[in-house]
Short mmCIF file of C-alpha atoms in Angstrom, two decimals:
data_model
loop_
_atom_site.label_atom_id
_atom_site.label_comp_id
_atom_site.label_asym_id
_atom_site.label_seq_id
_atom_site.Cartn_x
_atom_site.Cartn_y
_atom_site.Cartn_z
CA UNK W 68 72.38 118.11 106.15
CA UNK W 69 73.75 119.89 109.60
CA UNK W 70 75.87 122.05 107.04
CA UNK W 71 73.81 123.73 104.64
CA UNK W 72 74.49 126.63 102.68
CA UNK W 73 70.91 128.40 103.47
CA UNK W 74 68.15 127.65 105.98
CA UNK W 75 64.73 129.17 105.32
CA UNK W 76 62.72 129.33 108.42
CA UNK W 77 59.04 128.22 107.39
CA UNK W 78 57.88 125.61 104.68
CA UNK W 79 54.68 127.79 104.26
CA UNK W 80 54.11 129.41 100.70
CA UNK W 81 56.89 131.86 100.84
CA UNK W 82 59.66 129.50 102.10
CA UNK W 83 58.43 126.41 99.60
CA UNK W 84 58.87 128.62 96.67
CA UNK W 85 62.44 130.36 97.78
CA UNK W 86 63.55 127.20 98.58
CA UNK W 87 62.06 125.79 95.17
CA UNK W 88 64.95 128.87 93.47
CA UNK W 89 67.80 128.44 95.49
CA UNK W 90 68.20 124.60 95.59
CA UNK W 91 68.57 124.89 91.78
CA UNK W 92 72.73 126.14 92.75
CA UNK W 93 72.90 126.23 96.87
CA UNK W 94 72.59 123.23 99.51
CA UNK W 95 69.33 124.73 101.50
CA UNK W 96 67.65 123.44 104.20
CA UNK W 97 63.88 124.26 105.36
CA UNK W 98 62.69 124.07 109.24
CA UNK W 99 59.83 123.77 109.86
CA UNK W 100 57.89 123.97 113.32
CA UNK W 101 55.01 121.87 112.47
CA UNK W 102 54.48 118.55 111.55
CA UNK W 103 53.62 119.16 108.25
CA UNK W 104 54.36 122.55 106.06
CA UNK W 105 51.60 125.06 105.25
CA UNK W 106 49.91 124.28 108.54
CA UNK W 107 49.43 127.99 108.89
CA UNK W 108 48.43 130.25 106.40
CA UNK W 109 49.08 128.58 103.20
CA UNK W 110 46.60 126.09 104.73
CA UNK W 111 43.50 128.79 105.60
CA UNK W 112 43.99 131.19 102.51
CA UNK W 113 40.52 131.73 100.93
CA UNK W 114 42.23 131.23 97.72
CA UNK W 115 42.03 133.85 95.10
CA UNK W 116 44.42 135.77 92.48
CA UNK W 117 43.03 139.12 92.56
CA UNK W 118 44.67 142.15 91.25
CA UNK W 119 43.53 144.78 93.34
CA UNK W 120 44.30 142.82 96.71
CA UNK W 121 46.56 144.36 98.62
CA UNK W 122 46.62 147.76 97.15
CA UNK W 123 49.08 149.72 94.70
CA UNK W 124 51.97 148.62 96.46
CA UNK W 125 50.75 144.91 95.86
CA UNK W 126 49.38 144.75 92.70
CA UNK W 127 52.96 144.45 90.59
CA UNK W 128 53.83 141.54 92.25
CA UNK W 129 50.33 139.98 91.46
CA UNK W 130 49.99 140.91 88.57
CA UNK W 131 53.41 139.51 87.66
CA UNK W 132 52.63 136.34 89.25
CA UNK W 133 49.61 136.03 86.78
CA UNK W 134 51.55 134.15 83.47
CA UNK W 135 53.03 131.84 85.79
CA UNK W 136 50.07 130.80 87.90
CA UNK W 137 48.09 130.43 84.87
CA UNK W 138 50.65 128.89 82.42
CA UNK W 139 53.88 127.01 84.40
CA UNK W 140 56.43 125.07 82.89
CA UNK W 141 55.37 121.84 82.00
CA UNK W 142 58.13 120.33 84.51
CA UNK W 143 56.44 122.26 87.18
CA UNK W 144 52.74 121.31 86.94
CA UNK W 145 50.61 119.46 84.39
CA UNK W 146 48.67 122.71 84.02
CA UNK W 147 47.99 125.62 85.34
CA UNK W 148 46.77 126.59 88.66
CA UNK W 149 44.10 129.20 88.13
CA UNK W 150 40.04 128.98 87.37
CA UNK W 151 37.96 131.31 86.38
CA UNK W 152 36.32 133.63 89.32
CA UNK W 153 35.57 137.43 88.56
CA UNK W 154 35.24 139.88 91.39
CA UNK W 155 32.52 142.34 92.08
CA UNK W 156 32.85 145.36 94.14
CA UNK W 157 29.72 146.30 95.46
CA UNK W 158 28.85 149.63 97.10
CA UNK W 159 25.73 151.50 98.87
CA UNK W 160 25.07 155.67 98.60
CA UNK W 161 27.62 157.16 100.61
CA UNK W 162 30.68 154.58 98.95
CA UNK W 163 30.75 156.41 95.76
CA UNK W 164 34.15 157.86 97.16
CA UNK W 165 35.43 154.82 97.60
CA UNK W 166 34.22 153.46 93.96
CA UNK W 167 35.92 156.62 92.54
CA UNK W 168 39.24 156.19 94.92
CA UNK W 169 39.16 152.27 93.75
CA UNK W 170 38.62 153.27 90.41
CA UNK W 171 41.41 155.77 90.02
CA UNK W 172 44.31 153.84 92.19
CA UNK W 173 44.59 151.11 89.32
CA UNK W 174 43.59 152.94 86.19
CA UNK W 175 46.10 152.02 83.38
CA UNK W 176 47.12 149.34 85.52
CA UNK W 177 43.85 146.71 86.36
CA UNK W 178 40.62 146.14 83.91
CA UNK W 179 37.97 147.56 86.06
CA UNK W 180 34.59 148.50 84.47
CA UNK W 181 31.30 150.07 86.37
CA UNK W 182 28.48 147.58 86.03
CA UNK W 183 25.21 146.81 87.34
CA UNK W 184 25.61 144.70 90.59
CA UNK W 185 22.22 143.09 90.69
CA UNK W 186 22.41 141.53 87.26
CA UNK W 187 25.55 139.83 88.18
CA UNK W 188 24.19 138.83 91.71
CA UNK W 189 20.33 137.61 91.42
CA UNK W 190 19.59 138.39 95.16
CA UNK W 191 21.34 141.13 95.57
CA UNK W 192 19.77 143.87 97.87
CA UNK W 193 17.98 146.89 96.14
CA UNK W 194 20.08 149.29 98.20
CA UNK W 195 23.44 148.01 96.63
CA UNK W 196 23.69 150.17 93.75
CA UNK W 197 27.21 150.63 93.24
CA UNK W 198 29.59 147.99 91.37
CA UNK W 199 32.39 148.00 89.78
CA UNK W 200 33.59 144.82 87.67
CA UNK W 201 37.24 143.35 88.20
CA UNK W 202 37.06 140.41 85.41
CA UNK W 203 40.26 139.56 85.83
CA UNK W 204 39.95 137.47 89.11
CA UNK W 205 40.67 134.13 89.35
CA UNK W 206 40.32 131.09 92.01
CA UNK W 207 44.33 129.38 92.84
CA UNK W 208 44.05 125.78 93.67
CA UNK W 209 46.96 126.75 96.55
CA UNK W 210 47.40 123.40 97.73
CA UNK W 211 48.75 122.20 94.31
CA UNK W 212 50.51 125.32 94.32
CA UNK W 213 52.22 124.55 97.35
CA UNK W 214 52.56 121.09 96.70
CA UNK W 215 54.64 121.67 93.43
CA UNK W 216 57.01 124.23 94.90
CA UNK W 217 58.05 121.82 97.81
CA UNK W 218 58.19 118.86 94.36
CA UNK W 219 60.59 120.95 92.77
CA UNK W 220 62.68 122.08 95.72
CA UNK W 221 63.32 118.42 96.94
CA UNK W 222 63.99 117.03 93.29
CA UNK W 223 66.30 119.84 93.49
CA UNK W 224 68.62 118.59 96.59
CA UNK W 225 66.69 120.42 99.11
CA UNK W 226 65.90 119.30 102.48
CA UNK W 227 63.09 120.11 104.57
CA UNK W 228 63.27 119.07 108.57
CA UNK W 229 59.23 119.08 109.56
CA UNK W 230 58.37 119.62 113.88
CA UNK W 231 61.57 121.65 113.82
CA UNK W 232 61.65 125.10 115.99
CA UNK W 233 64.52 127.88 115.64
CA UNK W 234 65.50 128.71 119.47
CA UNK W 235 68.65 131.12 118.60
CA UNK W 236 70.98 132.34 115.98
CA UNK W 237 74.29 133.55 116.11
CA UNK W 238 76.74 135.13 113.83
CA UNK W 239 80.49 134.05 114.47
CA UNK W 240 83.14 133.81 112.13
CA UNK W 241 81.92 131.31 109.71
CA UNK W 242 78.61 132.21 109.20
CA UNK W 243 75.54 131.41 111.26
CA UNK W 244 75.51 129.02 114.28
CA UNK W 245 71.74 127.87 114.65
CA UNK W 246 70.38 126.72 117.92
CA UNK W 247 67.04 124.50 116.91
CA UNK W 248 65.00 122.15 118.88
CA UNK W 249 66.63 119.41 116.91
CA UNK W 250 70.59 119.71 117.16
CA UNK W 251 72.88 122.67 115.98
CA UNK W 252 73.37 123.59 112.10
CA UNK W 253 75.64 125.89 110.27
CA UNK W 254 74.89 127.81 107.53
CA UNK W 255 75.89 131.17 105.57
CA UNK W 256 72.96 132.62 105.20
CA UNK W 257 69.54 132.64 107.21
CA UNK W 258 66.30 133.15 105.51
CA UNK W 259 63.12 134.19 107.42
CA UNK W 260 59.91 133.17 105.81
CA UNK W 261 58.51 132.72 109.43
CA UNK W 262 55.16 134.21 108.41
CA UNK W 263 53.78 135.41 112.15
CA UNK W 264 56.88 134.31 113.62
CA UNK W 265 59.02 136.47 111.54
CA UNK W 266 59.49 139.13 114.42
CA UNK W 267 60.48 136.16 116.58
CA UNK W 268 62.58 134.85 114.79
CA UNK W 269 64.68 137.88 114.19
CA UNK W 270 64.72 138.76 117.85
CA UNK W 271 66.35 135.19 118.44
CA UNK W 272 68.91 135.69 115.89
CA UNK W 273 70.03 139.22 117.29
CA UNK W 274 68.82 140.98 114.50
CA UNK W 275 66.28 144.49 115.40
CA UNK W 276 62.50 142.96 114.92
CA UNK W 277 60.99 145.33 111.76
CA UNK W 278 57.20 145.43 113.42
CA UNK W 279 55.83 143.07 111.64
CA UNK W 280 51.99 142.10 112.95
CA UNK W 281 50.20 139.43 112.78
CA UNK W 282 46.21 140.04 112.62
CA UNK W 283 43.60 137.50 112.56
CA UNK W 284 41.42 136.81 109.53
CA UNK W 285 37.99 134.78 110.47
CA UNK W 286 36.35 132.87 107.84
CA UNK W 287 33.02 130.51 107.54
CA UNK W 288 31.88 128.16 105.41
CA UNK W 289 27.81 128.44 105.13
CA UNK W 290 25.57 126.28 103.18
CA UNK W 291 23.11 128.57 101.38
CA UNK W 292 20.74 126.30 98.79
CA UNK W 293 19.25 129.31 97.67
CA UNK W 294 22.44 130.34 96.06
CA UNK W 295 21.61 131.25 92.36
CA UNK W 296 25.17 129.71 90.60
CA UNK W 297 28.67 128.29 92.00
CA UNK W 298 30.09 130.65 89.39
CA UNK W 299 28.81 133.85 90.51
CA UNK W 300 31.85 136.25 91.32
CA UNK W 301 34.22 137.09 94.55
CA UNK W 302 31.68 139.83 96.02
CA UNK W 303 33.72 142.33 97.61
CA UNK W 304 32.33 145.61 100.23
CA UNK W 305 33.49 148.24 99.01
CA UNK W 306 33.81 149.93 102.45
CA UNK W 307 35.56 146.11 103.51
CA UNK W 308 33.20 144.83 105.73
CA UNK W 309 32.71 141.64 104.43
CA UNK W 310 33.39 139.70 101.29
CA UNK W 311 32.31 136.34 99.95
CA UNK W 312 33.11 133.54 97.01
CA UNK W 313 30.95 130.64 95.86
CA UNK W 314 32.52 127.43 96.92
CA UNK W 315 30.60 124.71 95.10
CA UNK W 316 27.16 124.52 94.97
CA UNK W 317 25.14 125.99 97.49
CA UNK W 318 27.65 126.87 99.57
CA UNK W 319 30.57 129.97 100.25
CA UNK W 320 33.11 131.34 102.01
CA UNK W 321 32.43 133.95 104.09
CA UNK W 322 34.73 136.44 106.32
CA UNK W 323 34.00 140.18 107.77
CA UNK W 324 36.87 141.10 106.43
CA UNK W 325 38.60 141.68 110.25
CA UNK W 326 41.87 142.17 111.67
CA UNK W 327 42.28 141.53 115.03
CA UNK W 328 45.54 141.59 116.62
CA UNK W 329 46.99 138.48 117.81
CA UNK W 330 50.51 137.19 119.01
CA UNK W 331 51.77 134.34 116.73
CA UNK W 332 49.31 131.33 117.20
CA UNK W 333 47.59 128.85 115.76
CA UNK W 334 44.34 130.94 115.56
CA UNK W 335 40.79 130.17 116.20
CA UNK W 336 38.30 131.97 114.66
CA UNK W 337 36.16 134.45 116.84
CA UNK W 338 32.11 133.38 117.48
CA UNK W 339 31.39 136.91 117.61
CA UNK W 340 33.25 137.80 114.18
CA UNK W 341 31.46 134.68 112.52
CA UNK W 342 28.24 136.34 114.06
CA UNK W 343 29.16 140.13 112.38
CA UNK W 344 29.67 137.82 109.19
CA UNK W 345 26.52 137.18 108.99
CA UNK W 346 24.41 139.88 109.95
CA UNK W 347 26.58 141.79 107.01
CA UNK W 348 25.92 139.16 104.23
CA UNK W 349 22.24 139.15 105.26
CA UNK W 350 22.20 143.21 105.05
CA UNK W 351 23.82 142.20 101.43
CA UNK W 352 21.56 139.48 99.66
CA UNK W 353 18.63 137.47 100.11
CA UNK W 354 19.86 133.84 100.82
CA UNK W 355 18.65 132.34 103.71
CA UNK W 356 21.17 130.34 105.28
CA UNK W 357 21.11 126.79 105.93
CA UNK W 358 23.74 126.50 108.07
CA UNK W 359 27.94 127.03 109.60
CA UNK W 360 29.36 123.78 107.92
CA UNK W 361 32.67 124.93 109.48
CA UNK W 362 34.77 127.86 110.58
CA UNK W 363 38.36 128.65 110.59
CA UNK W 364 40.94 131.52 111.34
CA UNK W 365 44.26 132.69 109.76
CA UNK W 366 47.01 134.90 110.59
CA UNK W 367 47.87 137.70 107.69
CA UNK W 368 51.23 139.27 108.94
CA UNK W 369 51.82 143.09 107.85
CA UNK W 370 54.57 145.65 108.07
CA UNK W 371 54.02 148.83 109.53
CA UNK W 372 53.32 150.27 106.25
CA UNK W 373 51.58 147.08 104.97
CA UNK W 374 53.79 146.80 102.08
CA UNK W 375 56.11 142.97 102.22
CA UNK W 376 59.55 142.97 103.00
CA UNK W 377 61.97 141.67 100.92
CA UNK W 378 65.82 141.51 100.95
CA UNK W 379 68.80 141.17 103.39
CA UNK W 380 68.96 143.31 106.70
CA UNK W 381 70.97 146.47 106.37
CA UNK W 382 72.73 146.13 109.88
CA UNK W 383 73.07 141.97 109.22
CA UNK W 384 73.69 141.48 106.22
CA UNK W 385 73.84 137.41 106.42
CA UNK W 386 69.45 137.74 107.39
CA UNK W 387 67.35 138.23 104.80
CA UNK W 388 63.73 138.80 105.51
CA UNK W 389 61.08 137.02 103.68
CA UNK W 390 57.60 138.16 105.40
CA UNK W 391 55.18 140.65 105.78
CA UNK W 392 53.06 139.22 103.28
CA UNK W 393 49.54 140.14 104.89
CA UNK W 394 46.58 138.49 102.89
CA UNK W 395 48.30 138.24 99.87
CA UNK W 396 51.34 136.09 99.89
CA UNK W 397 49.66 133.14 97.78
CA UNK W 398 48.63 135.19 94.92
CA UNK W 399 52.23 137.25 94.60
CA UNK W 400 54.38 134.27 95.82
CA UNK W 401 55.52 133.26 92.09
CA UNK W 402 56.93 136.93 91.45
CA UNK W 403 58.16 137.64 94.99
CA UNK W 404 60.20 134.15 94.34
CA UNK W 405 61.68 134.85 91.40
CA UNK W 406 62.60 138.56 93.47
CA UNK W 407 63.97 137.36 96.08
CA UNK W 408 65.74 135.09 95.06
CA UNK W 409 67.62 137.44 92.44
CA UNK W 410 68.37 139.80 95.38
CA UNK W 411 70.38 136.78 96.89
CA UNK W 412 72.46 135.75 93.91
CA UNK W 413 73.12 139.54 93.67
CA UNK W 414 71.17 139.53 89.91
CA UNK W 415 68.91 142.11 88.07
CA UNK W 416 65.48 141.45 89.43
CA UNK W 417 63.67 139.70 87.05
CA UNK W 418 60.37 142.16 86.22
CA UNK W 419 60.99 145.82 85.29
CA UNK W 420 57.95 146.48 87.19
CA UNK W 421 59.01 145.78 90.58
CA UNK W 422 61.45 148.18 92.49
CA UNK W 423 62.82 146.03 94.77
CA UNK W 424 63.73 149.45 97.07
CA UNK W 425 59.64 149.46 97.43
CA UNK W 426 60.26 145.87 99.91
CA UNK W 427 63.64 146.43 101.33
CA UNK W 428 63.76 145.81 105.57
CA UNK W 429 66.15 149.14 104.69
CA UNK W 430 63.31 151.37 104.71
CA UNK W 431 62.30 150.70 108.83
CA UNK W 432 66.13 151.36 109.82
#
């Protein structure tokens, strides 16, 4: 497929989900620079669906994605992608303003309840007296969701080329002429779903960058034999200094909620960040750590205002941005892909709760 209608740069969750919709009525080619799709951010997600995560601008996308993730079409996947988790937001004296801001921000949008945190997390240290329960939080089977989107994409006639890097692109009288590491491709529409590389792709195509910044997030898997249950909630610090989530009996995933500047790269965990995470974890609970079993890092890519970027570039109309999903690209993927595919086709956006203008790249020009 050297003359597709549409080329998507990036085969992670963003590119796969949007490609699965567009391939139904267009010839679509995904270019993925790695040897397998989803190698970077998609493959390193902590994998939860939480309506408050990402803030008020992201919540409508997350909420709109929930029903699809819970009960997808039978021809898309056999069963849902979600399993019960819950979130417990915890705080200490001095965190009351953060607790109240959380409640106010999502009043009437997300069901949040004041609770005694010690009643939900045995072993929580006594100074953690503030608790907000977000019962709707679910775990996501990220690998199954990504695979299902790629399966639908291929069934609809889409093609994905692995190990193929975009070198440059330019607009001529026939649309886009794209130079790749494997040769030249022509198309009428170029979609930038390149995650941490989104601005680099834009620059290579003569499009002004938006300022999408990759930020490193470090995660460690701990063996904690005394953790009371694998069914405990995801525990988030109201001060955003850590969160942890059980991952099977006696194991959990822990992050210091770090956001370290990084160039686009194959991110590696920082030892200092792992140490900080453990220190903060030990401030919160009295469960001894038996081992750090593994650690990893991923890049979460944010636009300057931390809201995602979906839409045609106002200066280069044949260039479509589908980027800046931060750390919430998995949980918002279904709604984001439907919204973007509607914008590309010139159709009415599918959700009344979503304002396309809030995500348009025009806000940065």
